[in-house]
Amino acid sequence: MLSPSRRRRRAVGLSLAMAAMSVVVLAGCAPGGSDPGAPQRRSVNTRLADEPITIKLYTETNYTLYEELAHEFQRQHPNVTFEITKERYDVLLQNAPRLMASDNPPDLVRLDVQTDQVKDNLLLDLDPYADAYGWDRFPPTQLAPLRVSESGQRGEGSLYGYGINHSVTGVYFNKELARQIGMNEPPATMGEFEELLQAARDAGLLPIMQANAAGEANMTYQAILNQLLDRQTVEDWIYNVPGATIDVPESVAAARRLQEWAEKGYLNSDANSVDYTSMVGRFAAGEGLFMFLGNWQAAALDSEMEGNVGFFLFPPEDAGRPAIAMSTPGSLVIPAKAENPDAAAYFLNWTLTNSTARQTVADVGGSVPGGDPGRPLPDVAPGSVTEQTQEAFQDVAEGDGAIGFLTNATPGMFQNTLAPQLQLLIGGRTSPEEFAAKLQADYEEDLAS
Amino acid sequence: MTATGFSSGRAGGAGRTGPRMRGRDVAAGWLFAAPALIVYAMFVLYPLCVAVQYSLYEWNGIGPATWVGLDNYKNILTEPERLAPIRNAFVLIIFFTVLPVTAGLALASLIKVIQNPVFASAARTMLFLPQIIPLVAAGIGWSWMYAQTGLVNQALDVVGLGSLTRPWLGDFDFALPAVGLIGTWVLTGLCTVLLLTAIGKIDPALYESVRLDGGNWYHEFRAVTLPSVRKEIGVLVTINTIAALASFDIIMTTTGGGPGRETMVPGVEIYRLGFGEREIGLASALGVVLMLLVLAVILPLHRVFQERP
């Protein structure tokens, strides 16, 4: 028999040998695919085939608009069957690239267009369809966020996504509590807004219901930033224009503003441990005068708060300046390797041209349908908060004030930079200067890799 | 285990000697071990080697990869931001290992003393209960209890400690101890039950002799109980320390690493780097570092508990 120590040495030796062997085998090839170059342009067919066809849709669980549209399309086109897979959006974001690269990719994916995916040749260039269907008549601001140039810059170049609904962010308010502090109309300036915050605090009310367990305060921070920093600088940063920077006095000032709000007790003291769902639940239950959020929550709030909820765009610093708010298309993409790209594109075109589909965008999505501005708008219940968010969307569109989300600047920006930094900012553990500098440093690090 | 060990044990045996037989024995040995070896190679060795390989590249998981040598390791070992999660993991050892093993030892000794079998088994069941709850469910449950209006703060209010209430998981100073205590809660049951079994196997005559020598309960504990359960403590320290260093579920479901990065641990950081930032190379390198770290901590501990019979 071998002694235990000799035996152990042998076992270690054996596994080391096996490990070394595998490394040698693996070392021959680098991981990942080779760069096949940009795929060729292909001819497109705008007629929907008559034979049975299955369209695979990969969408998100939290927002049911896309699957509802698929169901309606199935009703109208009995030969088409939708095979729907759903996932929470953050999970979907992580899985989508691998799924699109696989041998069995979906035909349609709910995805915001990102530079990485275009670089990796995962997305189908939709320009041929845009020409064939006349999507180029859409307002340019609707299409810009879905374009990526050959050099990898967002905002210009070929079209890679199709925006169906459009988000718009602003401030929800509890009408009952607003009446208590004598707020008869939405504030016209940031100064007026802050007076209302103080009035609510004095009246013993919570001024802002805020979640920040996963960095939800990014909406609040960017709402302030949008008013202080010029639109182009923010957009360049989000679109990764070379040399773009957010480490400027205005973003420091915006961070200071938010930190002061936290210090003055304008936010619930447990904001850093409150998640999105709890925030909406507590606001709907009557806690908090204001809540910074977007129109995607409008339909649900209408049913939960029944006439007791209003919405306004976050006001500019000086009255009369055009409204600037985050407003982006909720887009579907067609993977480059999709089996039925023609049918998928036909469906996309249908969502914004069919009147039932457009009504669904309003009813289920709580949003204004994008597309040709000449088409009639769907009906919404008068006096509902959905109606107010739709008006807000139109205001932003008319003033050309739509801007993207800071969170989308790089794949890691939201989870790894904004979320922890906003928690530190609200918790008083970082200075506004450090906050702005850190955002820029991480941004540059993300882009360098 | 090894082929030579197998046959050398046979060498002196009666009848079945000779090179032919020996060769057949060796082949049979490998044949028996083959299924396990293949599975082990496929699901442990291969992924391990692939992770080592990935860690030498800059890769987003889809596109072409770029060879970067040891840059990923350099990044991990020099960036203070990447070192903080490792420090947090060591803090968690207090909550995952020191507290549960100590509490388990105390509780097991206590339950041993209780003569009422119904009460003893009820206590055992209750203590073990957290162990069978999935960690994800435990995390969600505890995040409700730790909320501003949760049970923990309600309890503090009731006993007049209302000034201490806070949103525990959102508090920069208390978030890490708070998630650590969830680990303590989960692991104490396992420690208690395992140590209880070990104590049950101790020869009662040993206790009797201590008592005859005029020793009290402390002497019993010090001279009989502790040395007898040394091996079991070694096992618990090992698995709990691994649980602390490689923790993921509890952190992920309660704080996600926040507030700020106060509760960030290597497990969650690997997940974020790999899936959120799509830095497969960096994530793999951190995984390899974590593995080496666990080995560096566990092997010396193992030695401490194994030697000196």
Tab-separated table of C-alpha atoms in Angstrom, chain A:
chain	number	residue	atom	x	y	z
A	1	MET	CA	0.000	0.000	0.000
A	2	LEU	CA	1.092	3.557	-0.609
A	3	SER	CA	1.339	5.914	2.305
A	4	PRO	CA	-1.445	8.517	2.381
A	5	SER	CA	0.910	11.368	1.550
A	6	ARG	CA	2.450	9.558	-1.393
A	7	ARG	CA	-0.955	8.613	-2.614
A	8	ARG	CA	-2.151	12.201	-2.324
A	9	ARG	CA	0.882	13.364	-4.236
A	10	ARG	CA	0.070	10.869	-6.964
A	11	ALA	CA	-3.555	12.012	-7.127
A	12	VAL	CA	-2.511	15.626	-7.334
A	13	GLY	CA	0.019	14.722	-10.000
A	14	LEU	CA	-2.595	12.892	-12.004
A	15	SER	CA	-5.089	15.711	-11.952
A	16	LEU	CA	-2.396	18.228	-12.785
A	17	ALA	CA	-1.378	16.095	-15.750
A	18	MET	CA	-4.975	15.914	-16.945
A	19	ALA	CA	-5.439	19.645	-16.498
A	20	ALA	CA	-2.233	20.354	-18.385
A	21	MET	CA	-3.333	18.039	-21.157
A	22	SER	CA	-6.659	19.811	-21.549
A	23	VAL	CA	-4.960	23.196	-21.610
A	24	VAL	CA	-2.681	21.995	-24.371
A	25	VAL	CA	-5.670	20.749	-26.348
A	26	LEU	CA	-7.559	23.989	-25.796
A	27	ALA	CA	-4.680	26.339	-26.388
A	28	GLY	CA	-4.818	25.633	-30.097
A	29	CYS	CA	-7.985	27.650	-30.561
A	30	ALA	CA	-9.105	30.994	-29.161
A	31	PRO	CA	-12.633	31.119	-27.748
A	32	GLY	CA	-15.374	32.824	-29.710
A	33	GLY	CA	-16.230	33.008	-33.354
A	34	SER	CA	-14.142	34.504	-36.080
A	35	ASP	CA	-15.181	37.797	-37.618
A	36	PRO	CA	-17.166	36.867	-40.732
A	37	GLY	CA	-17.462	40.469	-41.936
A	38	ALA	CA	-20.725	42.282	-42.590
A	39	PRO	CA	-23.402	40.081	-44.144
A	40	GLN	CA	-24.492	40.837	-47.682
A	41	ARG	CA	-27.607	42.809	-48.455
A	42	ARG	CA	-30.435	40.563	-49.414
A	43	SER	CA	-33.608	41.056	-51.416
A	44	VAL	CA	-36.788	41.306	-49.373
A	45	ASN	CA	-40.339	40.131	-49.877
A	46	THR	CA	-43.171	42.277	-48.495
A	47	ARG	CA	-45.913	39.737	-49.186
A	48	LEU	CA	-46.923	37.421	-46.365
A	49	ALA	CA	-46.794	33.791	-47.497
A	50	ASP	CA	-50.064	31.811	-47.560
A	51	GLU	CA	-48.666	28.536	-46.259
A	52	PRO	CA	-48.483	27.852	-42.495
A	53	ILE	CA	-45.603	29.677	-40.880
A	54	THR	CA	-44.234	29.872	-37.340
A	55	ILE	CA	-42.691	33.075	-36.026
A	56	LYS	CA	-40.562	32.701	-32.919
A	57	LEU	CA	-40.849	35.719	-30.598
A	58	TYR	CA	-38.551	36.192	-27.599
A	59	THR	CA	-39.974	38.881	-25.334
A	60	GLU	CA	-40.155	40.182	-21.758
A	61	THR	CA	-42.460	39.112	-18.937
A	62	ASN	CA	-43.049	42.533	-17.378
A	63	TYR	CA	-44.474	44.239	-20.431
A	64	THR	CA	-47.136	42.244	-22.256
A	65	LEU	CA	-47.659	44.536	-25.258
A	66	TYR	CA	-45.567	42.519	-27.711
A	67	GLU	CA	-47.255	39.187	-27.002
A	68	GLU	CA	-50.699	40.822	-27.159
A	69	LEU	CA	-49.801	42.170	-30.596
A	70	ALA	CA	-48.662	38.693	-31.624
A	71	HIS	CA	-51.985	37.214	-30.498
A	72	GLU	CA	-53.929	39.823	-32.447
A	73	PHE	CA	-51.798	39.199	-35.549
A	74	GLN	CA	-52.538	35.466	-35.246
A	75	ARG	CA	-56.254	36.212	-35.152
A	76	GLN	CA	-56.004	38.241	-38.330
A	77	HIS	CA	-53.652	35.818	-40.111
A	78	PRO	CA	-54.703	32.235	-39.298
A	79	ASN	CA	-51.783	30.666	-41.158
A	80	VAL	CA	-49.308	32.314	-38.789
A	81	THR	CA	-48.467	30.792	-35.425
A	82	PHE	CA	-46.409	32.664	-32.864
A	83	GLU	CA	-44.103	30.667	-30.627
A	84	ILE	CA	-43.535	32.992	-27.680
A	85	THR	CA	-40.722	32.697	-25.117
A	86	LYS	CA	-40.688	35.136	-22.199
A	87	GLU	CA	-38.070	36.235	-19.712
A	88	ARG	CA	-37.549	39.126	-17.306
A	89	TYR	CA	-35.968	41.938	-19.316
A	90	ASP	CA	-32.614	41.953	-17.503
A	91	VAL	CA	-32.354	38.184	-17.947
A	92	LEU	CA	-33.410	38.500	-21.571
A	93	LEU	CA	-30.703	41.102	-22.122
A	94	GLN	CA	-28.090	38.655	-20.858
A	95	ASN	CA	-29.346	35.682	-22.854
A	96	ALA	CA	-30.329	37.345	-26.123
A	97	PRO	CA	-26.799	37.583	-27.626
A	98	ARG	CA	-26.098	33.890	-27.044
A	99	LEU	CA	-29.522	32.897	-28.323
A	100	MET	CA	-29.174	34.996	-31.467
A	101	ALA	CA	-25.736	33.494	-32.092
A	102	SER	CA	-27.084	29.954	-31.731
A	103	ASP	CA	-28.211	27.679	-34.563
A	104	ASN	CA	-31.845	28.084	-33.621
A	105	PRO	CA	-32.351	31.833	-33.166
A	106	PRO	CA	-35.743	33.511	-32.696
A	107	ASP	CA	-37.277	35.544	-35.548
A	108	LEU	CA	-38.036	38.536	-33.347
A	109	VAL	CA	-36.435	39.685	-30.112
A	110	ARG	CA	-37.544	42.471	-27.785
A	111	LEU	CA	-34.238	44.309	-27.544
A	112	ASP	CA	-32.879	47.810	-27.445
A	113	VAL	CA	-30.299	48.149	-30.180
A	114	GLN	CA	-26.753	47.987	-28.844
A	115	THR	CA	-23.458	48.549	-30.576
A	116	ASP	CA	-21.994	45.233	-29.382
A	117	GLN	CA	-24.676	43.192	-31.074
A	118	VAL	CA	-24.185	44.988	-34.366
A	119	LYS	CA	-20.421	44.527	-34.135
A	120	ASP	CA	-20.934	40.825	-33.519
A	121	ASN	CA	-23.217	40.621	-36.593
A	122	LEU	CA	-26.148	39.368	-34.541
A	123	LEU	CA	-28.769	41.781	-35.900
A	124	LEU	CA	-30.325	41.981	-39.344
A	125	ASP	CA	-29.847	45.283	-41.150
A	126	LEU	CA	-33.434	46.504	-41.634
A	127	ASP	CA	-32.645	49.165	-44.263
A	128	PRO	CA	-33.988	47.050	-47.184
A	129	TYR	CA	-37.294	46.664	-45.325
A	130	ALA	CA	-37.335	50.349	-44.425
A	131	ASP	CA	-37.040	51.154	-48.125
A	132	ALA	CA	-39.681	48.618	-49.129
A	133	TYR	CA	-42.249	49.570	-46.465
A	134	GLY	CA	-41.505	53.283	-46.332
A	135	TRP	CA	-40.339	53.366	-42.706
A	136	ASP	CA	-38.125	56.293	-43.654
A	137	ARG	CA	-41.211	58.504	-43.300
A	138	PHE	CA	-41.076	58.029	-39.524
A	139	PRO	CA	-39.806	61.020	-37.507
A	140	PRO	CA	-35.981	60.889	-37.508
A	141	THR	CA	-35.818	61.044	-33.686
A	142	GLN	CA	-37.760	57.764	-33.550
A	143	LEU	CA	-35.279	56.034	-35.813
A	144	ALA	CA	-31.994	57.505	-34.547
A	145	PRO	CA	-31.771	55.370	-31.386
A	146	LEU	CA	-32.148	52.266	-33.563
A	147	ARG	CA	-29.324	53.105	-35.956
A	148	VAL	CA	-25.704	52.018	-35.697
A	149	SER	CA	-23.003	53.087	-38.133
A	150	GLU	CA	-20.322	50.813	-39.544
A	151	SER	CA	-17.772	52.362	-37.208
A	152	GLY	CA	-19.958	51.262	-34.308
A	153	GLN	CA	-21.515	54.581	-33.406
A	154	ARG	CA	-25.147	54.750	-32.384
A	155	GLY	CA	-27.591	57.330	-33.717
A	156	GLU	CA	-26.557	57.080	-37.370
A	157	GLY	CA	-26.064	54.433	-40.046
A	158	SER	CA	-28.207	51.399	-40.808
A	159	LEU	CA	-31.489	50.652	-39.035
A	160	TYR	CA	-31.362	47.607	-36.743
A	161	GLY	CA	-34.547	47.868	-34.697
A	162	TYR	CA	-38.200	48.724	-35.096
A	163	GLY	CA	-39.793	50.910	-32.412
A	164	ILE	CA	-43.436	50.067	-31.708
A	165	ASN	CA	-44.264	51.839	-28.466
A	166	HIS	CA	-42.402	54.808	-27.033
A	167	SER	CA	-41.513	55.491	-23.472
A	168	VAL	CA	-41.652	58.914	-21.919
A	169	THR	CA	-40.503	59.635	-18.378
A	170	GLY	CA	-41.668	62.234	-15.928
A	171	VAL	CA	-43.314	62.598	-12.551
A	172	TYR	CA	-46.480	60.895	-11.344
A	173	PHE	CA	-48.347	62.694	-8.576
A	174	ASN	CA	-51.008	61.724	-6.094
A	175	LYS	CA	-53.910	64.147	-6.730
A	176	GLU	CA	-55.339	63.862	-3.240
A	177	LEU	CA	-52.008	64.726	-1.575
A	178	ALA	CA	-51.377	67.475	-4.142
A	179	ARG	CA	-54.677	69.075	-3.109
A	180	GLN	CA	-53.610	68.923	0.552
A	181	ILE	CA	-50.568	71.102	-0.110
A	182	GLY	CA	-52.411	73.401	-2.499
A	183	MET	CA	-50.819	72.234	-5.731
A	184	ASN	CA	-53.371	73.119	-8.391
A	185	GLU	CA	-51.242	72.714	-11.468
A	186	PRO	CA	-47.950	71.071	-12.345
A	187	PRO	CA	-44.843	73.134	-11.478
A	188	ALA	CA	-43.448	75.232	-14.338
A	189	THR	CA	-39.854	75.372	-13.101
A	190	MET	CA	-37.502	73.238	-11.069
A	191	GLY	CA	-37.631	75.909	-8.377
A	192	GLU	CA	-41.396	75.561	-8.118
A	193	PHE	CA	-41.010	71.800	-7.964
A	194	GLU	CA	-38.622	72.128	-5.027
A	195	GLU	CA	-41.057	74.463	-3.260
A	196	LEU	CA	-43.686	71.752	-3.556
A	197	LEU	CA	-41.237	69.232	-2.105
A	198	GLN	CA	-40.695	71.466	0.910
A	199	ALA	CA	-44.436	72.106	1.254
A	200	ALA	CA	-45.104	68.378	1.296
A	201	ARG	CA	-42.368	67.854	3.883
A	202	ASP	CA	-43.818	70.630	6.050
A	203	ALA	CA	-47.234	69.003	5.808
A	204	GLY	CA	-45.777	65.748	7.085
A	205	LEU	CA	-46.086	64.018	3.732
A	206	LEU	CA	-43.398	62.063	1.925
A	207	PRO	CA	-42.420	64.282	-1.021
A	208	ILE	CA	-40.922	61.616	-3.325
A	209	MET	CA	-41.492	57.876	-3.210
A	210	GLN	CA	-38.160	56.521	-4.398
A	211	ALA	CA	-36.772	53.047	-5.038
A	212	ASN	CA	-33.026	52.601	-5.371
A	213	ALA	CA	-32.244	49.012	-4.461
A	214	ALA	CA	-31.232	48.434	-8.094
A	215	GLY	CA	-30.414	52.029	-9.018
A	216	GLU	CA	-33.972	53.150	-9.854
A	217	ALA	CA	-33.008	56.708	-8.881
A	218	ASN	CA	-31.316	56.988	-12.272
A	219	MET	CA	-34.634	58.376	-13.544
A	220	THR	CA	-34.651	61.057	-10.885
A	221	TYR	CA	-31.016	61.946	-11.436
A	222	GLN	CA	-31.348	62.124	-15.193
A	223	ALA	CA	-34.569	64.136	-14.953
A	224	ILE	CA	-32.545	66.833	-13.167
A	225	LEU	CA	-29.517	66.414	-15.424
A	226	ASN	CA	-31.614	66.810	-18.583
A	227	GLN	CA	-32.607	70.292	-17.479
A	228	LEU	CA	-29.106	71.437	-16.474
A	229	LEU	CA	-26.886	69.962	-19.166
A	230	ASP	CA	-27.436	70.604	-22.859
A	231	ARG	CA	-29.171	67.828	-24.704
A	232	GLN	CA	-26.393	67.206	-27.221
A	233	THR	CA	-23.755	66.530	-24.555
A	234	VAL	CA	-25.961	63.928	-22.883
A	235	GLU	CA	-26.867	62.341	-26.190
A	236	ASP	CA	-23.248	62.189	-27.387
A	237	TRP	CA	-22.373	60.434	-24.183
A	238	ILE	CA	-25.139	57.872	-24.529
A	239	TYR	CA	-24.294	57.305	-28.187
A	240	ASN	CA	-20.580	56.845	-27.380
A	241	VAL	CA	-19.391	59.695	-29.575
A	242	PRO	CA	-15.578	59.722	-29.274
A	243	GLY	CA	-14.413	62.183	-26.634
A	244	ALA	CA	-17.851	62.517	-25.004
A	245	THR	CA	-17.734	63.341	-21.314
A	246	ILE	CA	-20.235	63.693	-18.510
A	247	ASP	CA	-17.685	64.792	-15.922
A	248	VAL	CA	-18.797	68.418	-16.226
A	249	PRO	CA	-20.020	71.014	-13.695
A	250	GLU	CA	-23.666	70.522	-14.737
A	251	SER	CA	-23.724	66.828	-13.878
A	252	VAL	CA	-21.995	67.588	-10.575
A	253	ALA	CA	-24.728	70.158	-9.911
A	254	ALA	CA	-27.429	67.618	-10.778
A	255	ALA	CA	-25.869	65.097	-8.400
A	256	ARG	CA	-25.688	67.746	-5.668
A	257	ARG	CA	-29.363	68.552	-6.183
A	258	LEU	CA	-30.373	64.910	-5.745
A	259	GLN	CA	-28.132	64.506	-2.711
A	260	GLU	CA	-29.663	67.610	-1.132
A	261	TRP	CA	-33.127	66.198	-1.696
A	262	ALA	CA	-32.089	63.087	0.174
A	263	GLU	CA	-30.494	65.122	2.987
A	264	LYS	CA	-33.593	67.285	3.379
A	265	GLY	CA	-35.774	64.195	3.711
A	266	TYR	CA	-37.537	64.619	0.390
A	267	LEU	CA	-36.945	60.920	-0.352
A	268	ASN	CA	-38.071	58.037	1.817
A	269	SER	CA	-35.153	57.222	4.118
A	270	ASP	CA	-35.165	53.561	3.079
A	271	ALA	CA	-34.851	54.323	-0.647
A	272	ASN	CA	-31.651	52.278	-1.001
A	273	SER	CA	-33.413	49.110	0.111
A	274	VAL	CA	-36.718	49.630	-1.729
A	275	ASP	CA	-37.158	47.837	-5.041
A	276	TYR	CA	-39.171	48.884	-8.076
A	277	THR	CA	-42.268	46.841	-7.263
A	278	SER	CA	-42.441	48.080	-3.672
A	279	MET	CA	-42.020	51.675	-4.816
A	280	VAL	CA	-44.952	51.470	-7.230
A	281	GLY	CA	-47.021	49.563	-4.672
A	282	ARG	CA	-46.391	52.075	-1.905
A	283	PHE	CA	-47.057	55.038	-4.194
A	284	ALA	CA	-50.301	53.457	-5.408
A	285	ALA	CA	-51.272	52.889	-1.774
A	286	GLY	CA	-50.978	56.623	-1.132
A	287	GLU	CA	-47.431	56.966	0.232
A	288	GLY	CA	-45.606	59.837	-1.427
A	289	LEU	CA	-46.699	62.897	-3.376
A	290	PHE	CA	-44.405	62.319	-6.378
A	291	MET	CA	-42.808	59.373	-8.117
A	292	PHE	CA	-40.271	59.607	-10.973
A	293	LEU	CA	-41.149	56.992	-13.570
A	294	GLY	CA	-42.273	56.418	-17.153
A	295	ASN	CA	-45.461	55.851	-19.104
A	296	TRP	CA	-45.060	52.067	-19.038
A	297	GLN	CA	-46.624	52.141	-15.584
A	298	ALA	CA	-49.563	54.382	-16.634
A	299	ALA	CA	-52.136	51.718	-17.527
A	300	ALA	CA	-51.527	49.860	-14.258
A	301	LEU	CA	-51.663	53.051	-12.146
A	302	ASP	CA	-54.919	54.040	-13.845
A	303	SER	CA	-56.540	50.876	-12.600
A	304	GLU	CA	-54.916	50.925	-9.148
A	305	MET	CA	-55.440	54.602	-8.269
A	306	GLU	CA	-58.654	55.303	-10.190
A	307	GLY	CA	-58.564	58.988	-11.027
A	308	ASN	CA	-56.253	59.893	-8.151
A	309	VAL	CA	-53.068	59.986	-10.209
A	310	GLY	CA	-51.618	62.609	-12.550
A	311	PHE	CA	-48.462	62.948	-14.622
A	312	PHE	CA	-46.265	65.837	-15.728
A	313	LEU	CA	-42.920	66.225	-17.428
A	314	PHE	CA	-40.123	67.256	-15.085
A	315	PRO	CA	-39.939	71.043	-15.471
A	316	PRO	CA	-36.958	72.975	-16.860
A	317	GLU	CA	-34.898	75.312	-14.701
A	318	ASP	CA	-36.355	78.380	-16.435
A	319	ALA	CA	-40.008	78.520	-17.432
A	320	GLY	CA	-40.787	78.277	-21.111
A	321	ARG	CA	-37.859	76.134	-22.172
A	322	PRO	CA	-38.871	73.067	-24.175
A	323	ALA	CA	-39.448	69.879	-22.238
A	324	ILE	CA	-36.581	67.399	-22.298
A	325	ALA	CA	-37.273	63.894	-21.097
A	326	MET	CA	-36.079	60.365	-21.606
A	327	SER	CA	-38.160	58.983	-24.427
A	328	THR	CA	-37.011	55.961	-26.380
A	329	PRO	CA	-38.602	53.431	-28.687
A	330	GLY	CA	-39.436	50.015	-27.266
A	331	SER	CA	-38.003	48.044	-30.111
A	332	LEU	CA	-38.008	44.602	-31.639
A	333	VAL	CA	-35.045	43.343	-33.643
A	334	ILE	CA	-34.700	40.556	-36.212
A	335	PRO	CA	-31.630	38.372	-35.604
A	336	ALA	CA	-29.271	38.086	-38.575
A	337	LYS	CA	-29.718	34.313	-38.567
A	338	ALA	CA	-33.541	34.399	-38.238
A	339	GLU	CA	-35.377	31.784	-40.272
A	340	ASN	CA	-38.339	33.972	-41.286
A	341	PRO	CA	-37.126	37.553	-41.579
A	342	ASP	CA	-39.717	38.505	-44.216
A	343	ALA	CA	-42.657	37.386	-42.088
A	344	ALA	CA	-41.120	39.050	-39.028
A	345	ALA	CA	-40.751	42.347	-40.917
A	346	TYR	CA	-44.311	42.044	-42.232
A	347	PHE	CA	-45.500	41.723	-38.626
A	348	LEU	CA	-43.459	44.753	-37.548
A	349	ASN	CA	-44.936	46.886	-40.295
A	350	TRP	CA	-48.436	45.669	-39.360
A	351	THR	CA	-48.084	46.773	-35.693
A	352	LEU	CA	-48.016	50.451	-36.645
A	353	THR	CA	-50.341	50.401	-39.672
A	354	ASN	CA	-53.222	48.209	-38.479
A	355	SER	CA	-55.746	50.204	-36.441
A	356	THR	CA	-56.475	47.385	-33.969
A	357	ALA	CA	-52.756	46.978	-33.386
A	358	ARG	CA	-52.334	50.710	-32.788
A	359	GLN	CA	-55.199	50.649	-30.299
A	360	THR	CA	-53.483	47.750	-28.512
A	361	VAL	CA	-50.307	49.837	-28.198
A	362	ALA	CA	-52.349	52.442	-26.319
A	363	ASP	CA	-54.515	50.088	-24.239
A	364	VAL	CA	-51.949	47.485	-23.245
A	365	GLY	CA	-48.738	49.450	-23.693
A	366	GLY	CA	-50.002	52.756	-22.284
A	367	SER	CA	-48.053	54.386	-25.086
A	368	VAL	CA	-48.429	56.337	-28.270
A	369	PRO	CA	-47.766	54.100	-31.271
A	370	GLY	CA	-44.768	55.245	-33.277
A	371	GLY	CA	-44.575	55.296	-37.026
A	372	ASP	CA	-46.015	57.648	-39.635
A	373	PRO	CA	-47.207	60.738	-37.692
A	374	GLY	CA	-49.984	61.187	-40.245
A	375	ARG	CA	-51.941	58.212	-38.922
A	376	PRO	CA	-54.808	58.798	-36.473
A	377	LEU	CA	-54.011	58.289	-32.789
A	378	PRO	CA	-55.800	55.565	-30.802
A	379	ASP	CA	-58.579	56.460	-28.351
A	380	VAL	CA	-57.757	56.750	-24.665
A	381	ALA	CA	-60.063	57.273	-21.697
A	382	PRO	CA	-60.395	61.020	-21.095
A	383	GLY	CA	-58.957	62.171	-17.786
A	384	SER	CA	-56.848	59.041	-17.375
A	385	VAL	CA	-53.161	59.234	-16.573
A	386	THR	CA	-52.558	57.338	-19.810
A	387	GLU	CA	-54.018	60.313	-21.639
A	388	GLN	CA	-51.633	62.611	-19.773
A	389	THR	CA	-48.587	60.501	-20.572
A	390	GLN	CA	-49.599	60.485	-24.238
A	391	GLU	CA	-49.871	64.272	-24.233
A	392	ALA	CA	-46.501	64.449	-22.534
A	393	PHE	CA	-45.040	62.242	-25.240
A	394	GLN	CA	-46.408	64.545	-27.939
A	395	ASP	CA	-44.976	67.602	-26.138
A	396	VAL	CA	-41.542	66.031	-26.010
A	397	ALA	CA	-41.739	64.942	-29.636
A	398	GLU	CA	-42.831	68.373	-30.845
A	399	GLY	CA	-40.061	70.132	-28.944
A	400	ASP	CA	-37.519	67.573	-30.175
A	401	GLY	CA	-36.759	66.912	-26.518
A	402	ALA	CA	-36.512	63.126	-26.594
A	403	ILE	CA	-33.316	61.748	-25.109
A	404	GLY	CA	-32.045	58.265	-24.305
A	405	PHE	CA	-31.299	56.744	-20.908
A	406	LEU	CA	-27.868	57.135	-19.295
A	407	THR	CA	-28.271	53.518	-18.207
A	408	ASN	CA	-27.909	52.366	-21.827
A	409	ALA	CA	-24.581	54.088	-22.475
A	410	THR	CA	-22.605	50.858	-22.005
A	411	PRO	CA	-23.622	47.286	-21.106
A	412	GLY	CA	-22.249	47.659	-17.574
A	413	MET	CA	-23.341	51.255	-16.915
A	414	PHE	CA	-26.604	50.529	-15.092
A	415	GLN	CA	-25.751	47.578	-12.853
A	416	ASN	CA	-22.111	48.207	-12.190
A	417	THR	CA	-21.809	51.965	-12.149
A	418	LEU	CA	-25.041	53.925	-11.829
A	419	ALA	CA	-26.748	51.616	-9.336
A	420	PRO	CA	-23.956	51.526	-6.725
A	421	GLN	CA	-22.975	55.166	-7.301
A	422	LEU	CA	-26.555	56.413	-6.881
A	423	GLN	CA	-26.830	54.419	-3.673
A	424	LEU	CA	-23.640	56.054	-2.407
A	425	LEU	CA	-24.879	59.489	-3.506
A	426	ILE	CA	-28.255	59.200	-1.794
A	427	GLY	CA	-26.649	57.640	1.254
A	428	GLY	CA	-24.233	60.573	1.514
A	429	ARG	CA	-21.227	58.295	1.048
A	430	THR	CA	-19.813	59.982	-2.040
A	431	SER	CA	-19.528	63.594	-3.122
A	432	PRO	CA	-21.252	64.945	-6.243
A	433	GLU	CA	-17.784	65.562	-7.733
A	434	GLU	CA	-16.663	61.985	-7.121
A	435	PHE	CA	-19.964	60.739	-8.494
A	436	ALA	CA	-19.573	62.511	-11.838
A	437	ALA	CA	-15.908	61.551	-12.116
A	438	LYS	CA	-16.672	57.893	-11.384
A	439	LEU	CA	-19.393	57.774	-14.043
A	440	GLN	CA	-16.934	59.049	-16.611
A	441	ALA	CA	-14.089	56.783	-15.475
A	442	ASP	CA	-16.207	53.627	-15.657
A	443	TYR	CA	-17.647	54.733	-18.988
A	444	GLU	CA	-14.191	55.084	-20.483
A	445	GLU	CA	-13.121	51.761	-19.015
A	446	ASP	CA	-16.201	50.039	-20.491
A	447	LEU	CA	-15.607	51.534	-23.914
A	448	ALA	CA	-11.907	50.711	-23.904
A	449	SER	CA	-12.615	47.012	-23.536
